[in-house]
CSV table of C-alpha atoms and ligand atoms in Angstrom, one decimal:
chain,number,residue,atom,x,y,z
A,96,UNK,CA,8.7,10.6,9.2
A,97,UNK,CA,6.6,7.7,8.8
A,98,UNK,CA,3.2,9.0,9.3
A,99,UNK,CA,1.4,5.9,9.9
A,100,UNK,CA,3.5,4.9,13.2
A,101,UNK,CA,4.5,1.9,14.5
A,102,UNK,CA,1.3,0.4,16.8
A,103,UNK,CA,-0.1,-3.2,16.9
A,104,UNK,CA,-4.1,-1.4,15.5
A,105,UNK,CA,-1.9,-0.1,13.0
A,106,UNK,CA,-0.2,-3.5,12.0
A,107,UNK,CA,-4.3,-5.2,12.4
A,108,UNK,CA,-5.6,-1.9,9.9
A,109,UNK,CA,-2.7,-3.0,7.6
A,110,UNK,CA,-3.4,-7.2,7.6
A,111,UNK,CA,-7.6,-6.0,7.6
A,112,UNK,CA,-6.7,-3.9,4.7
A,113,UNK,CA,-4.9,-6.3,2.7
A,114,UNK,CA,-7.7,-8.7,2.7
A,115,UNK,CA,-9.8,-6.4,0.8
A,116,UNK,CA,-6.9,-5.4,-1.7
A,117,UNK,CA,-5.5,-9.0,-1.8
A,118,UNK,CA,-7.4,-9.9,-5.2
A,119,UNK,CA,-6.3,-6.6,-7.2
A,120,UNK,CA,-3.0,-7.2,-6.7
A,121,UNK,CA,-3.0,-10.5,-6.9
A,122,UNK,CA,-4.9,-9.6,-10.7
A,123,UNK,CA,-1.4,-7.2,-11.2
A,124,UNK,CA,1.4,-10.0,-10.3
A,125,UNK,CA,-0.1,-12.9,-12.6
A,126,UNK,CA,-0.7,-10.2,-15.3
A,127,UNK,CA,3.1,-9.2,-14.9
A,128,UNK,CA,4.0,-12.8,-15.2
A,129,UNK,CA,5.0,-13.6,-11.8
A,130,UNK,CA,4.0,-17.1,-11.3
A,131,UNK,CA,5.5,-21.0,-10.1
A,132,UNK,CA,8.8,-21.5,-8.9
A,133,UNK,CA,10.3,-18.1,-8.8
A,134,UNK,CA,12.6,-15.8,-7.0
A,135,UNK,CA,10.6,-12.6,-5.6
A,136,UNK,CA,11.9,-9.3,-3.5
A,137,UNK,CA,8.5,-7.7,-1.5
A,138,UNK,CA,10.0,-4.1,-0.3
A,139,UNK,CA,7.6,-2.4,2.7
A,140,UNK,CA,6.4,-6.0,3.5
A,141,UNK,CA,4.8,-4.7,6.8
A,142,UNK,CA,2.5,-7.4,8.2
A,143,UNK,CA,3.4,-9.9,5.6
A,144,UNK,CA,0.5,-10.0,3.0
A,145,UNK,CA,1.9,-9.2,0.1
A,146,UNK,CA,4.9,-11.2,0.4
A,147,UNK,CA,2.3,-14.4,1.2
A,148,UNK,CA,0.3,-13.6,-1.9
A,149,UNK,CA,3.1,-14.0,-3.6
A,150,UNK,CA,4.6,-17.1,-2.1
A,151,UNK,CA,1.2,-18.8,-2.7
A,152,UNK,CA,1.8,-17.6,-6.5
A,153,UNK,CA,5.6,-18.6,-6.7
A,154,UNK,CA,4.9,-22.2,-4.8
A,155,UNK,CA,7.2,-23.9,-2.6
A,156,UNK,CA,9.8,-24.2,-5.6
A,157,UNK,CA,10.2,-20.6,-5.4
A,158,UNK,CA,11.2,-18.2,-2.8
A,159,UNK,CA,10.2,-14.6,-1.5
A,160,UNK,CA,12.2,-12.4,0.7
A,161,UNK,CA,9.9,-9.4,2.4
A,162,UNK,CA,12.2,-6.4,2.9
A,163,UNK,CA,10.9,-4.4,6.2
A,164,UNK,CA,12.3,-2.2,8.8
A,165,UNK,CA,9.9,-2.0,11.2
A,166,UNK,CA,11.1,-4.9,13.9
A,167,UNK,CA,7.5,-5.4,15.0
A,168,UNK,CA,6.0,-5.6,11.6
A,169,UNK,CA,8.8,-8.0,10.7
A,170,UNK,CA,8.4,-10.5,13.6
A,171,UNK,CA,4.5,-10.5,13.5
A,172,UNK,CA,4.9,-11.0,9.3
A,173,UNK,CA,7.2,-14.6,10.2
A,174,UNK,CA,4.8,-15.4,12.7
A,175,UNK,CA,2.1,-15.5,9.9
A,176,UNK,CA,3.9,-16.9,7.4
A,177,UNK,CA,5.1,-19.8,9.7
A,178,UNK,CA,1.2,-20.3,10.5
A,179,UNK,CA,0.2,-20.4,7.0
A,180,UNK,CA,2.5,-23.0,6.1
A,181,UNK,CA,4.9,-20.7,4.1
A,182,UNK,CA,8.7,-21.8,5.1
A,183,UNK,CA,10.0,-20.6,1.4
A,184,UNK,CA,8.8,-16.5,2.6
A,185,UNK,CA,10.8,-14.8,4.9
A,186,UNK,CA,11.5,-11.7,6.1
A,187,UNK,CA,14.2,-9.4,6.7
A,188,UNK,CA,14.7,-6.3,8.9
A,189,UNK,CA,16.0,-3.8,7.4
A,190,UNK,CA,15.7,0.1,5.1
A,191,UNK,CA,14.5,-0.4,1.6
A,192,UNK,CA,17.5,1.4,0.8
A,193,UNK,CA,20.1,0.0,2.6
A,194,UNK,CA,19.4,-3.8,1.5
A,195,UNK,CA,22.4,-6.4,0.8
A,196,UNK,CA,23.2,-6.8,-2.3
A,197,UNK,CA,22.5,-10.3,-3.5
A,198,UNK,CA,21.6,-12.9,-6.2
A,199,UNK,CA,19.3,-11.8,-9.5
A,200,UNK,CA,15.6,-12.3,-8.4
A,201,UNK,CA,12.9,-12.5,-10.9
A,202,UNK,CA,10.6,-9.8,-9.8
A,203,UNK,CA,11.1,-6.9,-7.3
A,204,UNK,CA,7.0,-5.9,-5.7
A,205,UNK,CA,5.6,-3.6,-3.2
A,206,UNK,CA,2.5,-2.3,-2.5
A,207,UNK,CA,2.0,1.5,-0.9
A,208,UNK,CA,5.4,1.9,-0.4
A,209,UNK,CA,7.2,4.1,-3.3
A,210,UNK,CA,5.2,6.9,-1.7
A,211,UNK,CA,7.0,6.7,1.9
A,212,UNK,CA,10.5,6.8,-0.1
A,213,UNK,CA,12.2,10.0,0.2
A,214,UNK,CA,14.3,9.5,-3.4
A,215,UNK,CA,11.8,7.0,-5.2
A,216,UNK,CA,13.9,7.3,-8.6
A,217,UNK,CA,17.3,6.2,-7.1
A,218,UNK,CA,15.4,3.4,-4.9
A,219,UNK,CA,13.8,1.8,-8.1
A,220,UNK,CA,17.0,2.3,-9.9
A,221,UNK,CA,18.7,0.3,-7.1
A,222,UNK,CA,16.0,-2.3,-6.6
A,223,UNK,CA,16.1,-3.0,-10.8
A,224,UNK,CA,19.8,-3.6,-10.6
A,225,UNK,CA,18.5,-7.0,-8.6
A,226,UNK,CA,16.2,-8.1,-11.0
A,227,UNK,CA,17.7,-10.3,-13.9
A,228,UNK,CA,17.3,-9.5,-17.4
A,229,UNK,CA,13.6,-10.2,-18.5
A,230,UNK,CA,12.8,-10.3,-14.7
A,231,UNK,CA,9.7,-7.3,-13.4
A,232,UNK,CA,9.1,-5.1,-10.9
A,233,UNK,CA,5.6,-4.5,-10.0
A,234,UNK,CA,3.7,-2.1,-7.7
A,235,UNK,CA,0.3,-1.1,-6.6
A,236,UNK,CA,0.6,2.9,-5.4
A,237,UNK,CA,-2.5,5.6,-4.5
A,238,UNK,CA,-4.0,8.2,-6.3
A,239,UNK,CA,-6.3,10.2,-4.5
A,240,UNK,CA,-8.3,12.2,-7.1
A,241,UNK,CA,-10.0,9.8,-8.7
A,242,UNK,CA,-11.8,8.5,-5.2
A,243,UNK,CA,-12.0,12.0,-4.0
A,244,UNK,CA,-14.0,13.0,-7.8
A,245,UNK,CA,-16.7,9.5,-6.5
A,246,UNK,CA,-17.8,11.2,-3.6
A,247,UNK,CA,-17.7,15.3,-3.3
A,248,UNK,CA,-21.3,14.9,-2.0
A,249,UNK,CA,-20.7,12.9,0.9
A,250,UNK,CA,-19.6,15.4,3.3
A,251,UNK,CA,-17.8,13.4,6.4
A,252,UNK,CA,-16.4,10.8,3.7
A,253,UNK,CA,-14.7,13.4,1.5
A,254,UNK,CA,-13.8,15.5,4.1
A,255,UNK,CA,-11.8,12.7,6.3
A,256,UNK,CA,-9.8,11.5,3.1
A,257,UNK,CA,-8.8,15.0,2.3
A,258,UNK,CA,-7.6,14.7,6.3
A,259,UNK,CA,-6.0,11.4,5.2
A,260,UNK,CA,-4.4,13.0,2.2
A,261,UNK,CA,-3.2,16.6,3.9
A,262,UNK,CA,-1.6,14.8,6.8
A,263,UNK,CA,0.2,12.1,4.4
A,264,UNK,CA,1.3,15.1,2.2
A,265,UNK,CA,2.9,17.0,4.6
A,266,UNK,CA,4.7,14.5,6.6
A,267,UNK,CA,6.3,14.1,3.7
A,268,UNK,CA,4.8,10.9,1.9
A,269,UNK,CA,3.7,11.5,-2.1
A,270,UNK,CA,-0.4,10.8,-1.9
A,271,UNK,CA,-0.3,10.9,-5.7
A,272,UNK,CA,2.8,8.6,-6.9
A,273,UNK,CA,0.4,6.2,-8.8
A,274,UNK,CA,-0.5,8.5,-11.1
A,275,UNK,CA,3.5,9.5,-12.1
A,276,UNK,CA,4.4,5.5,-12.3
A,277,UNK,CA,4.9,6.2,-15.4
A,278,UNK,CA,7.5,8.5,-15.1
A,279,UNK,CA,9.0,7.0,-12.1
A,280,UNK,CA,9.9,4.0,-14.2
A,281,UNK,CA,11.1,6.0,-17.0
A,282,UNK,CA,13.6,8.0,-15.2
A,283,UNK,CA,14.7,5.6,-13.5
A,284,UNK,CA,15.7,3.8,-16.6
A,285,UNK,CA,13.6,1.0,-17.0
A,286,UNK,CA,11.0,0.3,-19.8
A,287,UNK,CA,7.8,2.1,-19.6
A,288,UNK,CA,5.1,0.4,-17.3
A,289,UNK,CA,1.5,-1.0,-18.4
A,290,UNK,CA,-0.7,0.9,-15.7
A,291,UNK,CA,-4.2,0.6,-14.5
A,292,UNK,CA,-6.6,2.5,-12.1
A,293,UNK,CA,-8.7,0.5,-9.9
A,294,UNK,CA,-11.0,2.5,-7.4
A,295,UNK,CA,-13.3,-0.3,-5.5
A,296,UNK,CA,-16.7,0.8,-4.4
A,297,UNK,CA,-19.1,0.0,-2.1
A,298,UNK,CA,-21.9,0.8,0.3
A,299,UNK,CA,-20.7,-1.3,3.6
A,300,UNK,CA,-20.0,0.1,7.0
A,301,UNK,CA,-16.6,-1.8,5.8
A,302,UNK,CA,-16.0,1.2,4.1
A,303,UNK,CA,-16.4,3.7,6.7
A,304,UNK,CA,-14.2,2.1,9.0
A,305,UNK,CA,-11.5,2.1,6.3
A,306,UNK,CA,-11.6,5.5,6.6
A,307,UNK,CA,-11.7,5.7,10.0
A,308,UNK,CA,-9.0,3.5,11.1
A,309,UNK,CA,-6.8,5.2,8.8
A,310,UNK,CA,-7.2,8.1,10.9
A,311,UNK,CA,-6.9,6.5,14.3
A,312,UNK,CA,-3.7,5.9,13.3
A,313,UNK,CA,-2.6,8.9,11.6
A,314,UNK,CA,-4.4,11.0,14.4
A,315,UNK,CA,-1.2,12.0,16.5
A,316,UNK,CA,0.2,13.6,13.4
A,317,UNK,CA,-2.9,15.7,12.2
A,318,UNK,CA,-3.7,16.9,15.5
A,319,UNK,CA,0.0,17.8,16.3
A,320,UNK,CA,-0.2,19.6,13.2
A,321,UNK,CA,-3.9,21.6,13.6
A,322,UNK,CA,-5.3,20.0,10.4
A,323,UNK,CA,-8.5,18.7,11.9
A,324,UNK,CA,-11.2,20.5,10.0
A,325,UNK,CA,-14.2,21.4,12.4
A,326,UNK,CA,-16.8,20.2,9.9
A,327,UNK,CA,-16.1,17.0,10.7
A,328,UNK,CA,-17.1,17.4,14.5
A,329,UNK,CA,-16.0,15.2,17.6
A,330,UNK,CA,-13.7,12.5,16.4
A,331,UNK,CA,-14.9,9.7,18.6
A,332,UNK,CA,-17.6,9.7,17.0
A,333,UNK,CA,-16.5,10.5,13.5
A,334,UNK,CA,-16.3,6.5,12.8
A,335,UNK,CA,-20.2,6.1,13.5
A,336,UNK,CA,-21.1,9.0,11.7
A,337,UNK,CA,-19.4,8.0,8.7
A,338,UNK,CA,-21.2,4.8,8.5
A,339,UNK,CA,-24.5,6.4,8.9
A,340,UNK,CA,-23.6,8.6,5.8
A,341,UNK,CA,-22.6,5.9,3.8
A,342,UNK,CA,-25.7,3.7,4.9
A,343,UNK,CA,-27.5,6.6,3.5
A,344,UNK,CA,-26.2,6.9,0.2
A,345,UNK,CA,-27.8,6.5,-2.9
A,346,UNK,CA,-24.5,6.2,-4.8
A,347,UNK,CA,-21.0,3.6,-4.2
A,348,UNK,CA,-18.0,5.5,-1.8
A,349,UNK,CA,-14.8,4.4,-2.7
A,350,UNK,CA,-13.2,2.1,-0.2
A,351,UNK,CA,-10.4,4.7,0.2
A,352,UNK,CA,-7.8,5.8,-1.9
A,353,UNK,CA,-7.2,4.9,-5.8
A,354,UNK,CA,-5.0,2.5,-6.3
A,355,UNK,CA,-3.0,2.4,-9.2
A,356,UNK,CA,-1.0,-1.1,-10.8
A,357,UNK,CA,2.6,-0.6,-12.9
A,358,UNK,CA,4.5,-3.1,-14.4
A,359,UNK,CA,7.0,-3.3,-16.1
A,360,UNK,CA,9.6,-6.6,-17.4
A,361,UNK,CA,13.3,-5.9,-18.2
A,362,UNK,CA,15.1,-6.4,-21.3
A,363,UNK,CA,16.5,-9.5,-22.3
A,364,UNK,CA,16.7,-13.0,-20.5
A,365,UNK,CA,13.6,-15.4,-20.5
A,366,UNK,CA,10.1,-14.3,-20.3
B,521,LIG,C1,1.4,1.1,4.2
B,521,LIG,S1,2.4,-0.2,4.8
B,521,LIG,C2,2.2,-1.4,3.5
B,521,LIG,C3,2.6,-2.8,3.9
B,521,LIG,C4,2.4,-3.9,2.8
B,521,LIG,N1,3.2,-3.5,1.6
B,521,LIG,C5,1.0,-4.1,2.4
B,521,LIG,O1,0.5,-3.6,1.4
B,521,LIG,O2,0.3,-4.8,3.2
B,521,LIG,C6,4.0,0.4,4.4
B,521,LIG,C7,5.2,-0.4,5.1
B,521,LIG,O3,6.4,0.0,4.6
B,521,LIG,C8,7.3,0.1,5.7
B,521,LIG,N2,8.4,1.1,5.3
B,521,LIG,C9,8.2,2.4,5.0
B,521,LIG,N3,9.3,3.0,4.6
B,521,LIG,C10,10.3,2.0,4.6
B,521,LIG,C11,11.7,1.9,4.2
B,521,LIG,N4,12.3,3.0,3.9
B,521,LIG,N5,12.3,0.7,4.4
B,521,LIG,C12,11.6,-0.4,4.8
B,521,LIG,N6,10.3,-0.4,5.1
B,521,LIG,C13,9.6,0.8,5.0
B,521,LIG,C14,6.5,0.6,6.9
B,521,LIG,O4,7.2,0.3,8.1
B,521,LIG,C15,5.2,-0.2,6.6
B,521,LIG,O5,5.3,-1.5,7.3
Protein backbone atom coordinates (compact mmCIF):
# COMPACT_ATOMS: atom_id res chain seq x y z
CA UNK A 1 0.00 0.00 0.00
CA UNK A 2 1.18 3.27 -0.75
CA UNK A 3 0.95 5.16 2.40
CA UNK A 4 1.22 8.55 1.11
CA UNK A 5 -2.11 8.34 -1.20
CA UNK A 6 -2.93 9.75 -4.10
CA UNK A 7 -4.48 13.64 -3.33
CA UNK A 8 -3.71 16.95 -5.15
CA UNK A 9 -2.16 18.47 -1.17
CA UNK A 10 -0.20 15.47 -1.37
CA UNK A 11 1.13 16.12 -5.07
CA UNK A 12 1.64 20.31 -3.76
CA UNK A 13 3.64 18.67 -0.28
CA UNK A 14 5.67 16.64 -2.81
CA UNK A 15 6.57 19.80 -5.50
CA UNK A 16 6.91 22.13 -1.92
CA UNK A 17 9.24 19.51 -0.71
CA UNK A 18 11.35 19.26 -3.64
CA UNK A 19 12.21 22.84 -3.69
CA UNK A 20 13.89 22.52 -0.41
CA UNK A 21 15.69 19.13 -1.40
CA UNK A 22 16.32 20.38 -5.05
CA UNK A 23 20.05 21.58 -4.35
CA UNK A 24 21.25 18.21 -2.35
CA UNK A 25 20.37 16.24 -5.01
CA UNK A 26 21.24 18.25 -7.48
CA UNK A 27 25.02 18.19 -5.38
CA UNK A 28 24.53 14.04 -5.73
CA UNK A 29 23.85 13.91 -9.78
CA UNK A 30 26.79 16.30 -10.83
CA UNK A 31 29.03 14.43 -8.28
CA UNK A 32 27.89 11.05 -9.97
CA UNK A 33 28.73 12.51 -13.33
CA UNK A 34 25.46 13.09 -14.81
CA UNK A 35 25.75 16.11 -16.84
CA UNK A 36 25.16 17.63 -20.81
CA UNK A 37 23.66 15.75 -23.41
CA UNK A 38 22.72 12.53 -21.80
CA UNK A 39 20.21 9.82 -21.60
CA UNK A 40 18.48 9.69 -18.01
CA UNK A 41 15.61 7.09 -16.46
CA UNK A 42 13.82 9.14 -13.09
CA UNK A 43 11.86 6.03 -11.42
CA UNK A 44 8.95 7.43 -8.76
CA UNK A 45 9.00 10.76 -10.73
CA UNK A 46 5.76 11.87 -8.92
CA UNK A 47 5.18 15.63 -9.60
CA UNK A 48 8.09 15.89 -11.93
CA UNK A 49 11.00 17.59 -9.97
CA UNK A 50 13.49 15.40 -10.06
CA UNK A 51 13.20 14.44 -13.56
CA UNK A 52 13.37 18.50 -14.38
CA UNK A 53 16.48 18.89 -12.30
CA UNK A 54 17.87 16.60 -14.36
CA UNK A 55 16.75 17.80 -17.70
CA UNK A 56 18.15 21.22 -16.76
CA UNK A 57 21.55 19.15 -16.00
CA UNK A 58 21.38 16.94 -19.23
CA UNK A 59 20.31 20.12 -21.59
CA UNK A 60 18.21 19.87 -24.55
CA UNK A 61 20.77 17.48 -26.34
CA UNK A 62 19.83 14.95 -23.81
CA UNK A 63 16.70 13.32 -22.77
CA UNK A 64 14.96 12.15 -19.42
CA UNK A 65 12.15 9.75 -19.23
CA UNK A 66 10.17 10.00 -15.57
CA UNK A 67 8.84 6.50 -14.79
CA UNK A 68 5.41 7.04 -12.63
CA UNK A 69 2.28 5.16 -11.97
CA UNK A 70 0.21 7.40 -10.48
CA UNK A 71 -2.01 8.92 -13.50
CA UNK A 72 -2.48 12.13 -11.68
CA UNK A 73 1.10 12.64 -10.70
CA UNK A 74 2.02 11.87 -14.22
CA UNK A 75 -0.24 14.38 -15.99
CA UNK A 76 0.33 17.29 -13.46
CA UNK A 77 4.52 16.32 -13.89
CA UNK A 78 4.01 17.02 -18.17
CA UNK A 79 2.01 19.97 -17.40
CA UNK A 80 5.15 21.34 -15.52
CA UNK A 81 7.54 20.31 -17.62
CA UNK A 82 5.76 21.70 -20.74
CA UNK A 83 5.60 25.18 -18.67
CA UNK A 84 9.14 25.16 -17.94
CA UNK A 85 10.19 24.83 -21.32
CA UNK A 86 11.42 21.16 -20.95
CA UNK A 87 10.05 19.24 -24.37
CA UNK A 88 13.28 16.67 -24.11
CA UNK A 89 11.47 15.28 -20.25
CA UNK A 90 8.64 13.31 -20.38
CA UNK A 91 6.87 11.11 -18.54
CA UNK A 92 5.40 7.77 -18.64
CA UNK A 93 2.63 6.02 -16.68
CA UNK A 94 3.48 3.09 -15.48
CA UNK A 95 4.96 0.37 -12.19
CA UNK A 96 8.62 0.76 -11.69
CA UNK A 97 8.66 -2.78 -12.17
CA UNK A 98 6.79 -3.46 -15.02
CA UNK A 99 8.69 -0.85 -17.40
CA UNK A 100 9.48 -1.55 -21.31
CA UNK A 101 12.42 -2.61 -21.98
CA UNK A 102 14.38 -0.21 -24.01
CA UNK A 103 17.61 1.45 -25.31
CA UNK A 104 20.96 1.70 -22.80
CA UNK A 105 20.46 5.04 -20.84
CA UNK A 106 23.29 6.70 -19.12
CA UNK A 107 22.08 6.97 -15.63
CA UNK A 108 19.04 5.36 -13.85
CA UNK A 109 17.84 8.16 -10.54
CA UNK A 110 15.19 8.40 -8.04
CA UNK A 111 14.68 10.06 -5.06
CA UNK A 112 12.47 8.41 -1.96
CA UNK A 113 11.44 5.69 -3.89
CA UNK A 114 13.62 2.38 -3.25
CA UNK A 115 11.71 2.51 0.13
CA UNK A 116 8.04 2.05 -1.47
CA UNK A 117 9.48 -1.07 -3.46
CA UNK A 118 8.39 -4.35 -2.17
CA UNK A 119 11.68 -6.33 -3.75
CA UNK A 120 14.23 -3.40 -3.89
CA UNK A 121 17.22 -5.85 -4.87
CA UNK A 122 15.43 -7.39 -8.02
CA UNK A 123 14.15 -3.72 -8.92
CA UNK A 124 17.77 -2.27 -8.93
CA UNK A 125 18.95 -5.34 -10.61
CA UNK A 126 16.42 -4.72 -13.36
CA UNK A 127 16.79 -1.00 -13.55
CA UNK A 128 21.01 -1.68 -13.95
CA UNK A 129 20.39 -3.93 -16.86
CA UNK A 130 19.30 -0.43 -18.62
CA UNK A 131 22.08 1.41 -17.89
CA UNK A 132 25.15 1.08 -20.37
CA UNK A 133 28.46 0.02 -19.32
CA UNK A 134 30.14 3.00 -17.45
CA UNK A 135 26.60 4.49 -17.14
CA UNK A 136 25.22 5.29 -12.98
CA UNK A 137 22.40 4.89 -11.00
CA UNK A 138 21.91 7.34 -8.32
CA UNK A 139 19.53 7.80 -5.45
CA UNK A 140 18.72 10.03 -2.48
CA UNK A 141 16.74 7.51 0.25
CA UNK A 142 15.79 8.39 4.22
CA UNK A 143 17.25 7.50 7.29
CA UNK A 144 15.42 8.44 10.25
CA UNK A 145 17.88 8.06 13.13
CA UNK A 146 20.10 10.46 12.54
CA UNK A 147 17.23 13.41 12.58
CA UNK A 148 15.38 11.62 15.28
CA UNK A 149 19.16 11.68 17.53
CA UNK A 150 18.93 16.15 16.54
CA UNK A 151 15.97 16.61 18.38
CA UNK A 152 14.82 14.01 21.43
CA UNK A 153 14.15 17.30 23.35
CA UNK A 154 11.62 18.78 21.30
CA UNK A 155 8.72 16.86 22.34
CA UNK A 156 5.77 17.47 19.45
CA UNK A 157 8.70 17.44 16.80
CA UNK A 158 10.17 14.04 17.80
CA UNK A 159 7.10 12.66 18.64
CA UNK A 160 5.19 13.42 15.04
CA UNK A 161 8.28 11.94 13.08
CA UNK A 162 8.26 8.86 15.12
CA UNK A 163 4.21 8.99 13.88
CA UNK A 164 5.68 9.61 10.43
CA UNK A 165 8.15 6.70 10.74
CA UNK A 166 5.65 4.01 12.56
CA UNK A 167 2.93 4.57 10.00
CA UNK A 168 5.52 4.35 7.00
CA UNK A 169 6.92 1.22 8.65
CA UNK A 170 4.06 -0.63 8.91
CA UNK A 171 2.34 -0.02 5.71
CA UNK A 172 5.00 -1.66 4.56
CA UNK A 173 7.53 1.07 3.18
CA UNK A 174 11.49 0.68 4.61
CA UNK A 175 11.94 4.20 6.71
CA UNK A 176 15.65 3.15 6.96
CA UNK A 177 16.79 2.02 3.27
CA UNK A 178 19.45 4.85 3.11
CA UNK A 179 21.38 3.59 5.57
CA UNK A 180 21.66 -0.20 3.78
CA UNK A 181 22.44 1.56 0.16
CA UNK A 182 25.24 0.03 0.54
CA UNK A 183 24.19 -3.30 0.58
CA UNK A 184 21.32 -2.85 -1.70
CA UNK A 185 23.80 -2.05 -4.44
CA UNK A 186 25.96 -4.92 -3.52
CA UNK A 187 23.48 -7.56 -3.75
CA UNK A 188 22.16 -6.54 -6.37
CA UNK A 189 25.40 -6.83 -8.17
CA UNK A 190 26.59 -3.66 -8.98
CA UNK A 191 29.84 -1.89 -7.63
CA UNK A 192 29.72 -0.55 -4.27
CA UNK A 193 28.18 2.98 -3.89
CA UNK A 194 30.01 6.36 -2.58
CA UNK A 195 27.34 7.43 0.11
CA UNK A 196 26.67 10.52 2.07
CA UNK A 197 24.32 11.67 5.03
CA UNK A 198 22.82 15.01 4.76
CA UNK A 199 20.37 16.04 7.53
CA UNK A 200 19.39 19.90 6.85
CA UNK A 201 18.49 22.03 9.84
CA UNK A 202 16.77 24.91 10.64
CA UNK A 203 14.73 27.00 12.95
CA UNK A 204 11.71 28.18 10.37
CA UNK A 205 8.03 27.51 10.79
CA UNK A 206 9.07 25.96 7.19
CA UNK A 207 10.11 23.22 9.25
CA UNK A 208 7.15 22.56 11.25
CA UNK A 209 4.91 22.39 8.40
CA UNK A 210 7.17 19.75 6.80
CA UNK A 211 6.28 17.85 9.44
CA UNK A 212 2.98 18.54 9.51
CA UNK A 213 1.89 18.15 5.97
CA UNK A 214 3.50 14.91 6.01
CA UNK A 215 1.01 13.82 8.36
CA UNK A 216 -2.05 15.39 6.69
CA UNK A 217 -1.39 13.13 4.32
CA UNK A 218 -0.50 10.08 5.98
CA UNK A 219 -3.36 10.74 8.58
CA UNK A 220 -5.99 8.21 7.15
CA UNK A 221 -3.47 5.42 7.60
CA UNK A 222 -2.26 6.24 11.24
CA UNK A 223 -5.63 6.83 12.53
CA UNK A 224 -7.12 3.67 10.81
CA UNK A 225 -4.41 1.98 12.45
CA UNK A 226 -4.61 3.59 16.34
CA UNK A 227 -1.08 4.87 16.19
CA UNK A 228 -1.79 8.45 17.14
CA UNK A 229 0.05 8.93 20.40
CA UNK A 230 -2.02 11.17 22.95
CA UNK A 231 1.00 13.33 23.79
CA UNK A 232 0.68 14.96 20.88
CA UNK A 233 -2.89 16.32 21.67
CA UNK A 234 -5.65 17.54 19.05
CA UNK A 235 -4.28 17.19 15.60
CA UNK A 236 -5.78 20.38 14.08
CA UNK A 237 -3.82 22.07 16.00
CA UNK A 238 -0.78 19.92 16.03
CA UNK A 239 0.67 22.13 12.93
CA UNK A 240 0.61 25.49 15.11
CA UNK A 241 1.96 23.96 18.00
CA UNK A 242 4.84 22.52 16.30
CA UNK A 243 5.84 25.94 15.03
CA UNK A 244 5.62 27.46 18.35
CA UNK A 245 8.15 24.73 19.62
CA UNK A 246 10.41 25.15 16.99
CA UNK A 247 10.21 29.10 17.27
CA UNK A 248 11.24 28.32 20.78
CA UNK A 249 14.22 26.38 20.34
CA UNK A 250 17.51 27.17 21.20
CA UNK A 251 18.97 24.42 18.99
CA UNK A 252 18.45 23.57 14.76
CA UNK A 253 15.31 20.69 14.05
CA UNK A 254 15.93 18.77 11.17
CA UNK A 255 13.72 19.55 8.33
CA UNK A 256 12.51 15.93 8.40
CA UNK A 257 13.91 12.91 7.70
CA UNK A 258 17.81 12.10 6.87
CA UNK A 259 18.45 11.78 3.66
CA UNK A 260 21.05 9.68 2.38
CA UNK A 261 23.01 10.02 -1.38
CA UNK A 262 24.46 6.55 -3.29
CA UNK A 263 26.09 6.35 -6.35
CA UNK A 264 27.48 4.21 -8.01
CA UNK A 265 28.93 4.03 -12.14
CA UNK A 266 29.13 0.58 -13.89
CA UNK A 267 32.01 -1.15 -15.30
CA UNK A 268 33.33 -0.52 -18.51
CA UNK A 269 32.19 1.95 -21.37
CA UNK A 270 33.14 5.76 -21.23
CA UNK A 271 33.23 7.78 -18.12
C1 LIG B 1 7.64 10.32 -2.19
S1 LIG B 1 7.20 10.47 -3.88
C2 LIG B 1 8.72 11.10 -4.54
C3 LIG B 1 8.55 11.76 -5.88
C4 LIG B 1 9.84 12.28 -6.54
N1 LIG B 1 10.83 11.22 -6.69
C5 LIG B 1 10.44 13.43 -5.76
O1 LIG B 1 11.39 13.22 -4.98
O2 LIG B 1 9.93 14.56 -5.90
C6 LIG B 1 7.21 8.79 -4.46
C7 LIG B 1 6.52 8.61 -5.82
O3 LIG B 1 6.76 7.28 -6.28
C8 LIG B 1 5.57 6.75 -6.84
N2 LIG B 1 5.66 5.29 -6.74
C9 LIG B 1 5.67 4.54 -5.62
N3 LIG B 1 5.81 3.24 -5.93
C10 LIG B 1 5.88 3.16 -7.29
C11 LIG B 1 6.03 2.07 -8.23
N4 LIG B 1 6.12 0.82 -7.80
N5 LIG B 1 6.07 2.37 -9.55
C12 LIG B 1 5.96 3.66 -9.99
N6 LIG B 1 5.82 4.73 -9.15
C13 LIG B 1 5.78 4.48 -7.82
C14 LIG B 1 4.45 7.37 -6.02
O4 LIG B 1 3.22 7.35 -6.75
C15 LIG B 1 5.01 8.78 -5.79
O5 LIG B 1 4.60 9.65 -6.81
Amino acid sequence: MYVLGSTDAERERVARLAAHLGPLTERLFREAGIGEGQTVLDIGSGVGDVAMLVGRLVGSRGSVLGIERDPKSVARARERASAAGLAHVRFEESDIDAIASGAPVDAVVGRLILQFLPNPIASLRSLAARVRPGGVLAFHEPAWPPSLAVAPQLPLWHGSASLIRATFRLSGANTEIGLGLGRLFEDAGLPTPSMRLEVPLGNSPEFARRVYDVLCSIRPRFEEWGLYPAELGEFESLGSRLEEEIRASPTAVPFGVGLVAAWSRLPGGQP
